[in-house]
Amino acid sequence: MKPLALVCLLIVSIPAQAHRLVVFAYAEGLQVQGSVRYAGGGGAAGVAVRIREGESDTTLMLQTDPEGRFHFRARRPVDHRILATSSTGHQARWHLSAEEFSPASVADPPAPAQRASSYFAPVPASENARDEHLELSESQHPPQAPAEYSPPASRAVDAQLEAAIEGAVARQLGPLRAELQQFRHEVRLSDVLGGLGSIFGLAGLYLWWRSRRGEPRR
Amino acid sequence: MAHIPDGVLAAPVLAGGALVALAGLRYGLRQLDEARLPQAALLAAAFFVASLIKVPVGPSSLHLLLNGLMGLVLGWAAVPALLIALLMQAVFFGYGGLLVLGVNLVIIALPAVLCAGLVGPRLVTASRRGTWTWGAIAGAGAVALSGLLVCLALALSGPEFLPAAQVVLATYGPLMLVEAAVTGSAVVFLQRLAPELLPQVRPEGLAGAKTVCKRGPP
């Protein structure tokens, strides 16, 4: 009777379930948008997010905002390992691979500064500015080299257009991917029934095994 | 948080937990006879499902553990039942993990077994009101002990987890109250309708159980 009541309660409370931490991040150019949520629940506020850049020891520490979101600007288009740790000890990981930083957008001038500025604390502002200049000067070299083969103006427009398209696609796809990721971690009724079935099935198997073993003796 | 996820604890803690869990499991399996297996399976299923019923506490959320009740009903047989339930939670819900299964089993099952040993004998001689009180003590005590064990596991793994451990401890207070009410009511219910389910009643003679039953409905 009690399990039945529990199952009823469970069916009512599935959408409110919040126990496991899930982190997700995607890149728009070098700008990385991320969110930390409880599986099937709302955003996880104030969760510490540690970002490791490639194989280096450079780490960036962030805190999620009240909606569980975080964003930062990557310095280089390399693999980023993201680790979220809540105050209660839950952990979640996400791997942002280098391929996700689209090459055209990476060369693009940085996104509006005010979007990222408040999350820049661990990276000193001056150093950051220098990095951006570095990226810009680097990215200007390749278009200059093949300039003889195509008119510079259309080349620049092409690159800009490509970057804009890639940025737009990333912006559209990002939330969709986040939703997909969240959906994947939601506990579904099939999970619950599968687990219950496994428990009773295992009990039956054990009983059967015990009875088989006991048979010859009786 | 009763389920510690993979990748948080240090290797020695994981190994120690696994060893203790194995020893308990060996003993528990011997106590699990055919007559008690259906109850074990039912309670394992209830435990499995109860993890989805969340009690929101501050920024985090907790769920019913029911390990006090499982200890009272199953005694040592609660250990294999809890192992199966935790395994299913790890596989189907992603709570906890396979590497930390041993530690999580100790965290949940040790309080259950202690409840069986310490509170169980008192239930036999208790009056009806006393039954509720002892059931509530078992429920609250088991949760409190589980919380302390989580803290111990975190603290042994590294000093950086001490703040997390404190948060865990703080959030266990409200859960203790809920768990006390649920376990107390469940034990009274069992004592009145199915006293044979509480194994501690049997060794003292069925007479004790019968008088309790007669005293029940006036």
Coordinates of C-alpha atoms in Angstrom, one line a residue:
Chain A
M1 CA 0.0 0.0 0.0
K2 CA 2.8 2.3 0.9
P3 CA 4.8 1.8 -2.2
L4 CA 1.6 2.4 -4.2
A5 CA 1.1 5.7 -2.4
L6 CA 4.8 6.5 -3.1
V7 CA 4.4 5.8 -6.8
C8 CA 1.3 8.1 -6.9
L9 CA 3.2 10.8 -5.2
L10 CA 6.1 10.3 -7.5
I11 CA 4.0 10.6 -10.6
V12 CA 2.8 13.9 -9.3
S13 CA 6.2 15.2 -8.3
I14 CA 8.3 14.1 -11.3
P15 CA 8.6 17.6 -12.8
A16 CA 9.8 19.1 -9.5
Q17 CA 12.5 16.5 -9.0
A18 CA 15.9 18.2 -8.6
H19 CA 18.8 16.2 -7.4
R20 CA 21.5 15.9 -10.0
L21 CA 23.6 18.7 -11.3
V22 CA 23.9 19.2 -15.1
V23 CA 26.2 21.6 -16.7
F24 CA 26.2 22.7 -20.4
A25 CA 28.1 25.2 -22.4
Y26 CA 28.4 26.3 -26.0
A27 CA 30.5 28.7 -27.9
E28 CA 29.5 31.7 -30.0
G29 CA 32.8 32.7 -31.5
L30 CA 35.1 32.9 -28.5
Q31 CA 32.2 33.9 -26.2
V32 CA 31.1 30.9 -24.2
Q33 CA 27.6 30.7 -22.8
G34 CA 26.8 28.1 -20.1
S35 CA 24.3 27.1 -17.6
V36 CA 24.2 24.8 -14.6
R37 CA 20.9 23.3 -13.7
Y38 CA 19.5 20.6 -11.5
A39 CA 18.3 17.7 -13.7
G40 CA 14.6 18.3 -14.3
G41 CA 14.6 21.4 -12.1
G42 CA 15.6 25.0 -12.3
G43 CA 18.9 26.7 -12.6
A44 CA 21.5 26.3 -9.9
A45 CA 22.4 29.7 -8.5
G46 CA 25.8 30.4 -6.9
V47 CA 27.5 27.2 -8.1
A48 CA 31.2 27.4 -8.5
V49 CA 32.3 26.8 -12.0
R50 CA 35.9 25.9 -12.8
I51 CA 37.1 26.1 -16.4
R52 CA 40.4 24.5 -17.5
E53 CA 41.8 25.7 -20.7
G54 CA 43.2 22.8 -22.8
E55 CA 45.9 20.8 -21.2
S56 CA 47.4 23.8 -19.5
D57 CA 47.0 24.6 -15.8
T58 CA 45.2 27.8 -16.6
T59 CA 41.9 27.8 -14.7
L60 CA 39.2 30.3 -14.5
M61 CA 36.8 30.3 -11.5
L62 CA 33.3 31.7 -11.9
Q63 CA 30.0 31.7 -10.0
T64 CA 26.6 31.1 -11.7
D65 CA 24.1 34.0 -11.6
P66 CA 20.7 33.6 -9.9
E67 CA 19.3 31.8 -13.0
G68 CA 22.2 29.3 -13.0
R69 CA 23.9 30.9 -16.1
F70 CA 27.6 31.8 -16.6
H71 CA 29.6 33.2 -19.5
F72 CA 33.2 33.9 -20.2
R73 CA 35.4 34.7 -23.1
A74 CA 37.8 32.0 -24.2
R75 CA 41.3 33.3 -24.9
R76 CA 42.1 30.6 -27.5
P77 CA 39.9 28.1 -29.4
V78 CA 41.1 25.0 -27.6
D79 CA 39.4 22.3 -25.6
H80 CA 37.8 23.6 -22.4
R81 CA 36.9 21.4 -19.4
I82 CA 34.2 22.8 -17.3
L83 CA 33.5 21.5 -13.8
A84 CA 30.6 22.7 -11.7
T85 CA 30.5 22.0 -8.0
S86 CA 27.5 23.0 -5.8
S87 CA 27.8 23.9 -2.2
T88 CA 26.2 20.5 -1.3
G89 CA 29.0 18.6 -3.1
H90 CA 27.2 17.7 -6.3
Q91 CA 29.4 17.8 -9.3
A92 CA 28.9 18.0 -13.0
R93 CA 31.3 18.1 -16.0
W94 CA 31.2 19.4 -19.5
H95 CA 33.7 19.1 -22.3
L96 CA 33.7 22.0 -24.8
S97 CA 35.8 20.8 -27.7
A98 CA 38.0 23.0 -29.8
E99 CA 35.9 22.3 -32.9
E100 CA 33.0 24.1 -31.4
F101 CA 34.8 27.4 -31.7
S102 CA 34.0 28.2 -35.3
P103 CA 37.1 29.5 -37.1
A104 CA 35.4 32.4 -38.8
S105 CA 33.8 33.8 -35.6
V106 CA 37.0 33.3 -33.7
A107 CA 38.7 35.8 -36.0
D108 CA 35.8 38.2 -35.7
P109 CA 36.2 41.2 -33.4
P110 CA 35.0 40.5 -29.8
A111 CA 31.3 40.5 -28.9
P112 CA 30.0 43.6 -27.1
A113 CA 32.3 44.1 -24.1
Q114 CA 29.7 44.7 -21.5
R115 CA 28.3 41.2 -21.8
A116 CA 31.4 39.6 -20.5
S117 CA 33.0 42.3 -18.5
S118 CA 31.4 41.4 -15.2
Y119 CA 32.7 37.8 -15.4
F120 CA 36.2 38.7 -16.2
A121 CA 37.4 39.0 -12.6
P122 CA 40.0 36.3 -12.7
V123 CA 41.6 37.7 -15.8
P124 CA 43.1 41.2 -15.3
A125 CA 41.5 43.7 -17.7
S126 CA 44.8 44.9 -19.2
E127 CA 46.0 41.4 -19.9
N128 CA 42.7 40.6 -21.5
A129 CA 42.8 43.6 -23.7
R130 CA 46.3 42.6 -24.8
D131 CA 45.0 39.1 -25.7
E132 CA 42.3 40.5 -27.9
H133 CA 44.8 42.7 -29.7
L134 CA 47.0 39.6 -30.2
E135 CA 44.1 37.7 -31.7
L136 CA 43.3 40.6 -33.9
S137 CA 46.8 41.0 -35.2
E138 CA 47.1 37.3 -35.7
S139 CA 43.9 37.0 -37.6
Q140 CA 44.7 39.8 -39.9
H141 CA 47.7 38.0 -41.2
P142 CA 46.0 35.2 -43.2
P143 CA 43.7 37.6 -45.2
Q144 CA 46.7 39.7 -46.1
A145 CA 48.7 36.9 -47.6
P146 CA 46.3 35.7 -50.3
A147 CA 45.2 39.2 -51.0
E148 CA 46.6 39.1 -54.5
Y149 CA 44.3 36.4 -55.6
S150 CA 41.0 38.0 -54.6
P151 CA 39.8 41.6 -54.2
P152 CA 40.4 42.5 -50.5
A153 CA 37.0 44.1 -50.1
S154 CA 34.9 41.1 -51.1
R155 CA 37.2 38.8 -49.1
A156 CA 36.6 40.8 -46.0
V157 CA 32.9 40.9 -46.6
D158 CA 32.9 37.1 -47.1
A159 CA 34.7 36.5 -43.9
Q160 CA 32.4 38.9 -42.1
L161 CA 29.3 37.3 -43.6
E162 CA 30.5 33.8 -42.7
A163 CA 31.2 34.9 -39.1
A164 CA 27.8 36.5 -38.8
I165 CA 26.1 33.4 -40.1
E166 CA 28.0 31.2 -37.8
G167 CA 27.3 33.5 -34.9
A168 CA 23.6 33.5 -35.7
V169 CA 23.4 29.7 -36.1
A170 CA 25.3 29.2 -32.8
R171 CA 22.9 31.6 -31.0
Q172 CA 19.9 29.7 -32.4
L173 CA 21.3 26.3 -31.7
G174 CA 22.7 26.9 -28.3
P175 CA 19.5 27.1 -26.3
L176 CA 18.1 24.1 -28.3
R177 CA 21.2 22.1 -27.4
A178 CA 20.8 23.1 -23.8
E179 CA 17.2 22.0 -23.8
L180 CA 18.2 18.7 -25.4
Q181 CA 20.9 18.2 -22.8
Q182 CA 18.4 18.9 -20.0
F183 CA 15.8 16.5 -21.6
R184 CA 18.4 13.8 -21.7
H185 CA 18.9 14.0 -17.9
E186 CA 15.3 14.2 -16.9
V187 CA 14.0 11.2 -15.0
R188 CA 11.2 9.7 -17.1
L189 CA 8.5 7.3 -16.1
S190 CA 10.2 4.6 -18.2
D191 CA 13.3 4.9 -15.9
V192 CA 11.2 4.5 -12.8
L193 CA 9.3 1.5 -14.1
G194 CA 12.5 0.0 -15.5
G195 CA 14.1 0.3 -12.1
L196 CA 11.1 -1.1 -10.2
G197 CA 10.9 -4.0 -12.7
S198 CA 14.6 -4.7 -12.3
I199 CA 14.3 -4.8 -8.5
F200 CA 11.4 -7.2 -8.5
G201 CA 13.0 -9.2 -11.3
L202 CA 16.2 -9.6 -9.4
A203 CA 14.3 -10.7 -6.3
G204 CA 12.4 -13.3 -8.4
L205 CA 15.7 -14.5 -9.9
Y206 CA 17.3 -14.8 -6.4
L207 CA 14.2 -16.7 -5.1
W208 CA 14.4 -19.0 -8.1
W209 CA 18.1 -19.6 -7.6
R210 CA 17.6 -20.4 -3.9
S211 CA 14.7 -22.8 -4.7
R212 CA 16.8 -24.6 -7.4
R213 CA 19.6 -25.0 -4.9
G214 CA 17.3 -26.2 -2.2
E215 CA 15.4 -28.7 -4.3
P216 CA 17.8 -31.7 -4.3
R217 CA 18.0 -31.6 -0.5
R218 CA 14.3 -31.8 0.1
Chain B
M1 CA 22.6 14.8 -0.5
A2 CA 22.8 11.2 0.4
H3 CA 24.3 10.1 -2.9
I4 CA 27.9 11.2 -3.3
P5 CA 28.6 11.4 -7.0
D6 CA 31.6 9.9 -8.7
G7 CA 34.8 11.8 -8.8
V8 CA 34.4 13.6 -5.5
L9 CA 35.9 11.2 -3.0
A10 CA 39.6 10.2 -2.6
A11 CA 40.6 6.7 -3.6
P12 CA 41.3 5.4 0.0
V13 CA 37.8 6.5 1.1
L14 CA 36.3 4.7 -1.9
A15 CA 38.3 1.5 -1.2
G16 CA 37.5 1.6 2.5
G17 CA 33.8 2.1 1.8
A18 CA 33.8 -0.7 -0.7
L19 CA 35.5 -3.1 1.7
V20 CA 33.1 -2.3 4.6
A21 CA 30.2 -2.6 2.2
L22 CA 31.3 -6.0 1.0
A23 CA 31.7 -7.3 4.5
G24 CA 28.2 -6.0 5.4
L25 CA 26.8 -7.5 2.2
R26 CA 28.2 -10.9 3.0
Y27 CA 26.6 -10.9 6.4
G28 CA 23.4 -9.4 5.1
L29 CA 22.9 -11.9 2.4
R30 CA 23.0 -14.7 4.9
Q31 CA 20.2 -13.0 6.8
L32 CA 18.1 -12.7 3.7
D33 CA 15.9 -15.8 3.7
E34 CA 13.2 -16.7 1.2
A35 CA 10.5 -15.5 3.6
R36 CA 11.9 -12.0 3.9
L37 CA 12.9 -11.6 0.3
P38 CA 9.6 -10.2 -1.0
Q39 CA 9.6 -7.6 1.8
A40 CA 13.2 -6.7 1.0
A41 CA 12.3 -6.3 -2.7
L42 CA 9.3 -4.2 -1.9
L43 CA 11.2 -1.9 0.5
A44 CA 14.1 -1.6 -2.0
A45 CA 11.5 -0.5 -4.6
A46 CA 10.1 2.0 -2.1
F47 CA 13.6 3.4 -1.4
F48 CA 14.3 3.5 -5.1
V49 CA 11.2 5.6 -5.8
A50 CA 11.4 7.7 -2.7
S51 CA 14.5 9.4 -4.0
L52 CA 12.3 11.2 -6.5
I53 CA 10.1 12.8 -3.9
K54 CA 12.0 15.9 -3.1
V55 CA 11.8 18.1 -0.1
P56 CA 13.1 21.6 -1.0
V57 CA 15.5 22.9 1.6
G58 CA 17.0 26.3 0.9
P59 CA 19.1 26.3 -2.3
S60 CA 19.3 22.5 -2.4
S61 CA 16.7 19.7 -2.1
L62 CA 16.6 16.5 -0.2
H63 CA 14.5 13.4 -0.6
L64 CA 13.2 10.8 1.8
L65 CA 15.7 8.1 2.6
L66 CA 13.5 5.5 4.5
N67 CA 16.7 3.8 5.7
G68 CA 15.5 3.8 9.3
L69 CA 12.3 2.0 8.3
M70 CA 14.2 -0.5 6.2
G71 CA 16.5 -1.3 9.1
L72 CA 13.6 -1.8 11.4
V73 CA 11.8 -4.2 9.0
L74 CA 14.7 -6.0 7.4
G75 CA 17.5 -5.9 9.9
W76 CA 20.8 -6.9 8.3
A77 CA 18.9 -8.0 5.2
A78 CA 18.5 -4.3 4.5
V79 CA 22.1 -4.2 3.2
P80 CA 21.6 -6.3 0.0
A81 CA 18.2 -4.6 -0.5
L82 CA 19.8 -1.2 -0.3
L83 CA 22.6 -2.2 -2.6
I84 CA 20.2 -3.2 -5.3
A85 CA 18.2 0.0 -4.9
L86 CA 21.3 2.2 -5.0
L87 CA 22.5 0.4 -8.0
M88 CA 19.3 1.0 -9.8
Q89 CA 19.3 4.7 -8.8
A90 CA 22.9 5.0 -10.2
V91 CA 22.0 3.2 -13.5
F92 CA 18.6 4.7 -14.2
F93 CA 18.7 8.2 -12.5
G94 CA 22.4 8.9 -12.5
Y95 CA 22.4 9.5 -8.7
G96 CA 25.6 8.6 -7.1
G97 CA 27.8 6.4 -9.3
L98 CA 29.2 3.0 -9.7
L99 CA 32.6 3.7 -8.1
V100 CA 31.1 5.3 -5.0
L101 CA 28.5 2.6 -4.6
G102 CA 30.4 1.1 -1.7
V103 CA 30.7 4.3 0.2
N104 CA 27.1 5.3 -0.5
L105 CA 25.9 1.8 0.7
V106 CA 27.8 2.3 4.0
I107 CA 26.3 5.8 4.4
I108 CA 22.8 4.5 4.0
A109 CA 23.0 0.9 5.3
L110 CA 25.1 1.4 8.5
P111 CA 22.4 3.6 10.1
A112 CA 19.7 1.1 9.0
V113 CA 21.5 -1.7 10.7
L114 CA 22.2 0.3 13.8
C115 CA 18.5 1.2 14.0
A116 CA 17.7 -2.5 13.8
G117 CA 20.0 -3.2 16.7
L118 CA 19.3 -0.3 18.9
V119 CA 15.7 0.7 18.3
G120 CA 14.3 -2.7 17.2
P121 CA 14.3 -4.4 20.6
R122 CA 12.5 -1.3 22.2
L123 CA 9.7 -1.6 19.7
V124 CA 8.7 -5.0 21.0
T125 CA 8.0 -3.7 24.5
A126 CA 6.7 -0.3 23.5
S127 CA 3.1 0.8 23.9
R128 CA 1.3 2.2 20.9
R129 CA 2.4 5.8 21.4
G130 CA 5.8 4.5 22.3
T131 CA 5.9 2.6 19.0
W132 CA 5.4 5.9 17.1
T133 CA 8.1 7.6 19.2
W134 CA 10.6 4.8 18.7
G135 CA 9.8 4.7 15.0
A136 CA 10.3 8.5 14.7
I137 CA 13.6 8.2 16.6
A138 CA 14.7 5.5 14.2
G139 CA 13.8 7.6 11.2
A140 CA 15.4 10.8 12.4
G141 CA 18.4 9.0 13.9
A142 CA 19.1 7.1 10.7
V143 CA 19.0 10.3 8.6
A144 CA 21.2 12.2 11.0
L145 CA 23.7 9.4 11.0
S146 CA 23.7 9.2 7.2
G147 CA 24.3 13.0 7.1
L148 CA 27.2 12.6 9.5
L149 CA 28.7 9.8 7.4
V150 CA 28.4 11.9 4.3
C151 CA 30.3 14.7 6.1
L152 CA 32.9 12.2 7.3
A153 CA 33.4 10.8 3.8
L154 CA 33.8 14.3 2.4
A155 CA 36.1 15.5 5.2
L156 CA 38.3 12.4 4.9
S157 CA 38.7 13.1 1.1
G158 CA 40.0 16.6 1.6
P159 CA 39.7 19.8 3.7
E160 CA 38.3 21.7 0.7
F161 CA 35.0 19.8 1.2
L162 CA 34.5 21.0 4.7
P163 CA 32.1 23.9 3.7
A164 CA 30.1 21.4 1.6
A165 CA 29.9 19.1 4.6
Q166 CA 28.6 21.9 6.8
V167 CA 25.9 22.7 4.2
V168 CA 24.9 19.1 4.0
L169 CA 24.6 18.9 7.8
A170 CA 22.4 22.0 7.9
T171 CA 20.0 20.7 5.2
Y172 CA 19.6 17.4 7.0
G173 CA 17.7 19.0 9.9
P174 CA 14.3 19.5 8.1
L175 CA 14.6 16.1 6.5
M176 CA 15.0 14.5 10.0
L177 CA 11.6 15.9 10.9
V178 CA 9.9 14.6 7.8
E179 CA 11.6 11.3 8.0
A180 CA 10.6 10.9 11.7
A181 CA 7.0 11.5 10.9
V182 CA 7.0 9.1 8.0
T183 CA 8.9 6.3 9.8
G184 CA 6.8 6.7 13.0
S185 CA 3.6 6.5 11.1
A186 CA 4.8 3.6 9.0
V187 CA 5.9 1.6 12.1
V188 CA 2.6 2.2 13.9
F189 CA 0.8 1.1 10.7
L190 CA 2.8 -2.1 10.5
Q191 CA 2.5 -2.9 14.2
R192 CA -1.3 -2.7 13.9
L193 CA -1.9 -4.4 10.6
A194 CA 1.1 -6.7 10.0
P195 CA 3.2 -7.0 13.2
E196 CA 4.9 -10.1 11.7
L197 CA 6.7 -7.7 9.3
L198 CA 8.7 -6.3 12.2
P199 CA 11.1 -9.1 12.8
Q200 CA 12.1 -7.9 16.3
V201 CA 8.6 -8.9 17.5
R202 CA 9.1 -12.6 16.7
P203 CA 12.1 -13.6 18.8
E204 CA 10.4 -12.4 21.9
G205 CA 7.4 -14.7 21.2
L206 CA 4.3 -14.0 19.3
A207 CA 2.4 -13.3 22.5
G208 CA 3.9 -9.9 22.7
A209 CA 2.7 -9.0 19.2
K210 CA -0.8 -10.4 19.9
T211 CA -1.3 -8.3 23.0
V212 CA -0.2 -5.2 21.1
C213 CA -2.8 -6.1 18.4
K214 CA -5.6 -6.7 20.9
R215 CA -4.8 -3.4 22.6
G216 CA -4.8 -1.7 19.2
P217 CA -8.5 -1.4 18.2
P218 CA -10.6 -0.8 21.3

